[in-house]
Amino acid sequence: QQPVQSPQAVILREGEDAVINCSSSKALYSVHWYRQKHGEAPVFLMILLKGGEQKGHEKISASFNEKKQQSSLYLTASQLSYSGTYFCGTEGHYGQNFVFGPGTRLSVLP
Amino acid sequence: EAGVAQSPRYKIIEKRQSVAFWCNPISGHATLYWYQQILGQGPKLLIQFQNNGVVDDSQLPKDRFSAERLKGVDSTLKIQPAKLEDSAVYLCASSPNGDPFLAKNIQYFGAGTRLSVL
């Protein structure tokens, strides 16, 4: 079952912050976040395992609320290079059935 | 370290023709994935291999799609016959984790093959 992402698209100015949400109707074992630039392959950003931990990667961090089956990706002080489509991917309870969400298109303008 | 290699990069065929895609994963990666990505959508998993065995092919249209991973390394994905709705980018990814049931399957993607069916 495909996770739901919101918003579908967001436009930012350089230096602004953004939050992208991912939610699932099934119990999750882990959530992955990938970024795909136009015409390129998806690139791994981070993985969060159940337990509500928060991961960080420079100015990009994420949280995972296991009880709500939700994850959020936080982009702070956005840079032009952050532009692209962000996909969450979810794994089922035993690490199976990996499914990507529909994506959130992020555009960072100068 | 060399990345995931895919070929061809582009392919244009007519409907009802057959086509094959090739993928060479990162050396030592046990898990290999094939995805179909239609324009504007997220990648859809077609098949997942663990070494040369199939872990998940529940979304593979088996009447026309087939995939194999001989010797647990390279893989080919075939479509026969192709339909208009098969037009998409076919992505191959590999993961270093040898156990598909451990949720640390960080996936490394190839550049993809863009298929156009006319």
mmCIF file of C-alpha atoms in Angstrom:
data_model
loop_
_atom_site.group_PDB
_atom_site.id
_atom_site.type_symbol
_atom_site.label_atom_id
_atom_site.label_comp_id
_atom_site.label_asym_id
_atom_site.label_seq_id
_atom_site.Cartn_x
_atom_site.Cartn_y
_atom_site.Cartn_z
ATOM 1 C CA GLN A 1 0.000 0.000 0.000
ATOM 2 C CA GLN A 2 1.570 3.230 -1.188
ATOM 3 C CA PRO A 3 2.345 5.856 1.476
ATOM 4 C CA VAL A 4 0.843 9.325 1.177
ATOM 5 C CA GLN A 5 3.092 12.364 0.850
ATOM 6 C CA SER A 6 2.249 16.005 1.452
ATOM 7 C CA PRO A 7 2.489 18.546 0.082
ATOM 8 C CA GLN A 8 2.573 17.481 -3.564
ATOM 9 C CA ALA A 9 4.744 20.456 -4.427
ATOM 10 C CA VAL A 10 6.402 23.366 -2.672
ATOM 11 C CA ILE A 11 8.245 26.438 -3.870
ATOM 12 C CA LEU A 12 10.792 28.111 -1.615
ATOM 13 C CA ARG A 13 13.212 30.973 -1.701
ATOM 14 C CA GLU A 14 16.817 30.215 -0.855
ATOM 15 C CA GLY A 15 17.271 30.153 2.913
ATOM 16 C CA GLU A 16 13.677 29.207 3.731
ATOM 17 C CA ASP A 17 12.638 26.040 5.526
ATOM 18 C CA ALA A 18 10.344 23.233 4.399
ATOM 19 C CA VAL A 19 8.708 20.139 5.836
ATOM 20 C CA ILE A 20 7.639 17.130 3.785
ATOM 21 C CA ASN A 21 5.375 14.546 5.339
ATOM 22 C CA CYS A 22 4.917 10.849 4.673
ATOM 23 C CA SER A 23 2.202 8.704 6.199
ATOM 24 C CA SER A 24 1.126 5.115 5.880
ATOM 25 C CA SER A 25 -1.979 3.172 6.791
ATOM 26 C CA LYS A 26 0.060 0.112 7.752
ATOM 27 C CA ALA A 27 2.539 -0.551 10.508
ATOM 28 C CA LEU A 28 6.000 0.460 9.438
ATOM 29 C CA TYR A 29 9.358 -1.020 10.196
ATOM 30 C CA SER A 30 11.356 1.712 8.528
ATOM 31 C CA VAL A 31 11.109 4.799 6.386
ATOM 32 C CA HIS A 32 13.629 5.784 3.725
ATOM 33 C CA TRP A 33 14.026 9.191 2.106
ATOM 34 C CA TYR A 34 15.409 9.688 -1.403
ATOM 35 C CA ARG A 35 15.861 12.734 -3.594
ATOM 36 C CA GLN A 36 15.607 12.614 -7.378
ATOM 37 C CA LYS A 37 16.726 15.466 -9.604
ATOM 38 C CA HIS A 38 15.181 15.831 -13.030
ATOM 39 C CA GLY A 39 16.454 13.171 -15.402
ATOM 40 C CA GLU A 40 18.598 11.510 -12.761
ATOM 41 C CA ALA A 41 18.323 8.474 -10.525
ATOM 42 C CA PRO A 42 17.036 8.686 -6.949
ATOM 43 C CA VAL A 43 19.742 9.253 -4.348
ATOM 44 C CA PHE A 44 19.510 7.964 -0.786
ATOM 45 C CA LEU A 45 19.259 10.610 1.937
ATOM 46 C CA MET A 46 18.517 8.731 5.151
ATOM 47 C CA ILE A 47 16.760 5.802 6.761
ATOM 48 C CA LEU A 48 14.768 5.798 9.986
ATOM 49 C CA LEU A 49 13.916 2.683 11.930
ATOM 50 C CA LYS A 50 10.957 2.330 14.259
ATOM 51 C CA GLY A 51 11.602 3.987 17.596
ATOM 52 C CA GLY A 52 10.880 7.630 16.855
ATOM 53 C CA GLU A 53 14.492 8.537 16.268
ATOM 54 C CA GLN A 54 15.547 11.572 14.374
ATOM 55 C CA LYS A 55 18.348 11.467 11.861
ATOM 56 C CA GLY A 56 20.328 14.348 10.505
ATOM 57 C CA HIS A 57 22.282 15.015 7.378
ATOM 58 C CA GLU A 58 23.763 18.524 7.259
ATOM 59 C CA LYS A 59 20.715 20.788 7.104
ATOM 60 C CA ILE A 60 18.337 17.946 6.285
ATOM 61 C CA SER A 61 16.868 15.908 9.100
ATOM 62 C CA ALA A 62 13.941 13.571 9.567
ATOM 63 C CA SER A 63 11.772 12.064 12.258
ATOM 64 C CA PHE A 64 9.709 8.902 12.446
ATOM 65 C CA ASN A 65 6.650 8.529 14.632
ATOM 66 C CA GLU A 66 6.085 4.804 14.762
ATOM 67 C CA LYS A 67 2.722 5.049 16.539
ATOM 68 C CA LYS A 68 1.272 7.390 13.954
ATOM 69 C CA GLN A 69 3.074 5.656 11.080
ATOM 70 C CA GLN A 70 4.337 9.011 9.939
ATOM 71 C CA SER A 71 7.663 10.487 8.986
ATOM 72 C CA SER A 72 8.650 14.056 8.294
ATOM 73 C CA LEU A 73 11.624 15.411 6.399
ATOM 74 C CA TYR A 74 12.928 18.808 7.504
ATOM 75 C CA LEU A 75 14.949 21.000 5.177
ATOM 76 C CA THR A 76 16.400 24.068 6.870
ATOM 77 C CA ALA A 77 17.987 27.084 5.223
ATOM 78 C CA SER A 78 17.293 25.567 1.815
ATOM 79 C CA GLN A 79 19.862 25.813 -0.952
ATOM 80 C CA LEU A 80 19.374 25.794 -4.709
ATOM 81 C CA SER A 81 20.834 22.282 -4.775
ATOM 82 C CA TYR A 82 17.901 21.018 -2.699
ATOM 83 C CA SER A 83 15.574 21.304 -5.681
ATOM 84 C CA GLY A 84 14.191 17.981 -6.843
ATOM 85 C CA THR A 85 11.520 15.443 -6.043
ATOM 86 C CA TYR A 86 11.607 13.859 -2.606
ATOM 87 C CA PHE A 87 10.309 10.340 -2.183
ATOM 88 C CA CYS A 88 9.674 8.478 1.008
ATOM 89 C CA GLY A 89 9.853 4.706 0.869
ATOM 90 C CA THR A 90 8.303 2.475 3.484
ATOM 91 C CA GLU A 91 8.991 -1.067 4.561
ATOM 92 C CA GLY A 92 6.461 -3.358 6.187
ATOM 93 C CA HIS A 93 6.643 -4.770 9.645
ATOM 94 C CA TYR A 94 9.343 -7.287 8.846
ATOM 95 C CA GLY A 95 11.340 -5.182 6.408
ATOM 96 C CA GLN A 96 9.467 -6.397 3.359
ATOM 97 C CA ASN A 97 7.250 -4.881 0.717
ATOM 98 C CA PHE A 98 9.210 -1.720 0.038
ATOM 99 C CA VAL A 99 6.955 0.937 -1.504
ATOM 100 C CA PHE A 100 7.792 4.444 -2.676
ATOM 101 C CA GLY A 101 5.413 7.340 -2.144
ATOM 102 C CA PRO A 102 4.240 9.530 -5.039
ATOM 103 C CA GLY A 103 6.838 12.210 -4.331
ATOM 104 C CA THR A 104 6.966 15.878 -3.342
ATOM 105 C CA ARG A 105 8.397 18.292 -5.870
ATOM 106 C CA LEU A 106 10.566 20.947 -4.223
ATOM 107 C CA SER A 107 11.714 24.024 -6.108
ATOM 108 C CA VAL A 108 14.182 26.419 -4.502
ATOM 109 C CA LEU A 109 14.408 29.791 -6.178
ATOM 110 C CA PRO A 110 17.222 32.333 -5.791
ATOM 111 C CA GLU B 1 33.662 2.245 -6.330
ATOM 112 C CA ALA B 2 31.756 1.785 -9.576
ATOM 113 C CA GLY B 3 28.039 2.451 -9.414
ATOM 114 C CA VAL B 4 25.096 0.491 -10.757
ATOM 115 C CA ALA B 5 25.420 0.152 -14.524
ATOM 116 C CA GLN B 6 22.403 -0.056 -16.808
ATOM 117 C CA SER B 7 22.041 -0.340 -20.548
ATOM 118 C CA PRO B 8 20.754 0.839 -22.868
ATOM 119 C CA ARG B 9 20.044 4.388 -21.701
ATOM 120 C CA TYR B 10 17.262 4.877 -24.221
ATOM 121 C CA LYS B 11 15.111 2.532 -26.251
ATOM 122 C CA ILE B 12 12.312 3.210 -28.694
ATOM 123 C CA ILE B 13 10.195 0.311 -29.912
ATOM 124 C CA GLU B 14 6.797 -0.271 -31.415
ATOM 125 C CA LYS B 15 4.013 -1.957 -29.510
ATOM 126 C CA ARG B 16 4.060 -5.746 -29.585
ATOM 127 C CA GLN B 17 7.848 -5.775 -30.016
ATOM 128 C CA SER B 18 10.111 -7.193 -27.329
ATOM 129 C CA VAL B 19 12.855 -5.409 -25.398
ATOM 130 C CA ALA B 20 15.475 -6.297 -22.808
ATOM 131 C CA PHE B 21 17.296 -4.225 -20.224
ATOM 132 C CA TRP B 22 20.531 -5.097 -18.505
ATOM 133 C CA CYS B 23 21.789 -4.211 -15.038
ATOM 134 C CA ASN B 24 25.154 -4.745 -13.357
ATOM 135 C CA PRO B 25 24.901 -3.968 -9.627
ATOM 136 C CA ILE B 26 27.634 -2.649 -7.378
ATOM 137 C CA SER B 27 30.162 -5.390 -6.707
ATOM 138 C CA GLY B 28 29.268 -7.460 -3.674
ATOM 139 C CA HIS B 29 25.673 -6.247 -3.413
ATOM 140 C CA ALA B 30 23.409 -9.194 -2.710
ATOM 141 C CA THR B 31 20.054 -7.532 -3.312
ATOM 142 C CA LEU B 32 18.927 -6.241 -6.691
ATOM 143 C CA TYR B 33 15.726 -4.366 -7.528
ATOM 144 C CA TRP B 34 13.968 -3.470 -10.756
ATOM 145 C CA TYR B 35 11.593 -0.518 -10.699
ATOM 146 C CA GLN B 36 9.262 1.023 -13.247
ATOM 147 C CA GLN B 37 8.906 4.802 -12.990
ATOM 148 C CA ILE B 38 6.177 6.414 -15.044
ATOM 149 C CA LEU B 39 6.588 10.156 -15.610
ATOM 150 C CA GLY B 40 5.474 12.129 -12.565
ATOM 151 C CA GLN B 41 5.135 9.092 -10.297
ATOM 152 C CA GLY B 42 7.239 7.335 -7.718
ATOM 153 C CA PRO B 43 9.218 4.229 -8.678
ATOM 154 C CA LYS B 44 7.142 1.046 -8.555
ATOM 155 C CA LEU B 45 8.919 -2.125 -7.494
ATOM 156 C CA LEU B 46 8.666 -4.842 -10.139
ATOM 157 C CA ILE B 47 10.944 -7.490 -8.725
ATOM 158 C CA GLN B 48 13.488 -7.926 -5.943
ATOM 159 C CA PHE B 49 16.272 -10.519 -5.987
ATOM 160 C CA GLN B 50 18.340 -11.785 -3.115
ATOM 161 C CA ASN B 51 21.424 -13.237 -4.788
ATOM 162 C CA ASN B 52 19.793 -15.212 -7.620
ATOM 163 C CA GLY B 53 16.518 -15.952 -5.839
ATOM 164 C CA VAL B 54 13.312 -13.923 -6.090
ATOM 165 C CA VAL B 55 12.188 -12.211 -2.875
ATOM 166 C CA ASP B 56 9.229 -10.226 -4.217
ATOM 167 C CA ASP B 57 7.681 -10.201 -7.681
ATOM 168 C CA SER B 58 4.111 -9.474 -6.649
ATOM 169 C CA GLN B 59 3.815 -6.426 -8.927
ATOM 170 C CA LEU B 60 5.532 -7.909 -11.951
ATOM 171 C CA PRO B 61 3.063 -8.397 -14.862
ATOM 172 C CA LYS B 62 4.160 -11.940 -15.439
ATOM 173 C CA ASP B 63 2.219 -12.378 -18.671
ATOM 174 C CA ARG B 64 4.629 -10.021 -20.417
ATOM 175 C CA PHE B 65 7.505 -9.209 -18.055
ATOM 176 C CA SER B 66 10.269 -11.564 -17.018
ATOM 177 C CA ALA B 67 13.503 -11.091 -15.122
ATOM 178 C CA GLU B 68 16.444 -13.206 -14.204
ATOM 179 C CA ARG B 69 19.620 -12.833 -12.228
ATOM 180 C CA LEU B 70 22.030 -15.515 -13.233
ATOM 181 C CA LYS B 71 24.901 -16.282 -10.881
ATOM 182 C CA GLY B 72 23.594 -13.677 -8.453
ATOM 183 C CA VAL B 73 25.286 -10.765 -10.220
ATOM 184 C CA ASP B 74 23.979 -9.254 -13.485
ATOM 185 C CA SER B 75 20.289 -9.113 -14.192
ATOM 186 C CA THR B 76 18.090 -8.723 -17.251
ATOM 187 C CA LEU B 77 14.500 -7.532 -17.438
ATOM 188 C CA LYS B 78 12.483 -8.418 -20.525
ATOM 189 C CA ILE B 79 9.160 -7.211 -21.867
ATOM 190 C CA GLN B 80 7.428 -9.313 -24.506
ATOM 191 C CA PRO B 81 5.217 -8.042 -26.072
ATOM 192 C CA ALA B 82 5.406 -4.377 -25.139
ATOM 193 C CA LYS B 83 2.328 -2.214 -24.718
ATOM 194 C CA LEU B 84 1.960 1.559 -24.936
ATOM 195 C CA GLU B 85 1.532 1.783 -21.157
ATOM 196 C CA ASP B 86 4.990 0.256 -20.650
ATOM 197 C CA SER B 87 6.552 3.578 -21.631
ATOM 198 C CA ALA B 88 8.549 4.547 -18.553
ATOM 199 C CA VAL B 89 11.998 4.700 -17.037
ATOM 200 C CA TYR B 90 13.204 1.329 -15.794
ATOM 201 C CA LEU B 91 15.491 1.699 -12.812
ATOM 202 C CA CYS B 92 17.783 -0.897 -11.365
ATOM 203 C CA ALA B 93 19.032 -0.585 -7.793
ATOM 204 C CA SER B 94 21.256 -2.682 -5.587
ATOM 205 C CA SER B 95 21.732 -2.953 -1.870
ATOM 206 C CA PRO B 96 24.678 -4.244 0.133
ATOM 207 C CA ASN B 97 22.629 -5.914 2.829
ATOM 208 C CA GLY B 98 22.514 -9.652 2.360
ATOM 209 C CA ASP B 99 19.397 -10.132 4.438
ATOM 210 C CA PRO B 100 16.240 -8.743 2.833
ATOM 211 C CA PHE B 101 14.411 -8.898 6.133
ATOM 212 C CA LEU B 102 16.681 -6.383 7.815
ATOM 213 C CA ALA B 103 15.458 -2.877 7.202
ATOM 214 C CA LYS B 104 18.767 -1.371 6.243
ATOM 215 C CA ASN B 105 18.490 -1.959 2.548
ATOM 216 C CA ILE B 106 19.906 1.360 1.398
ATOM 217 C CA GLN B 107 19.396 1.306 -2.318
ATOM 218 C CA TYR B 108 21.862 2.612 -4.878
ATOM 219 C CA PHE B 109 20.260 3.363 -8.232
ATOM 220 C CA GLY B 110 21.519 3.183 -11.762
ATOM 221 C CA ALA B 111 20.811 5.938 -14.288
ATOM 222 C CA GLY B 112 17.873 4.009 -15.724
ATOM 223 C CA THR B 113 16.649 3.046 -19.181
ATOM 224 C CA ARG B 114 14.042 5.294 -20.745
ATOM 225 C CA LEU B 115 11.643 3.195 -22.813
ATOM 226 C CA SER B 116 9.263 4.697 -25.335
ATOM 227 C CA VAL B 117 6.664 2.389 -26.868
ATOM 228 C CA LEU B 118 5.062 3.791 -30.020
#
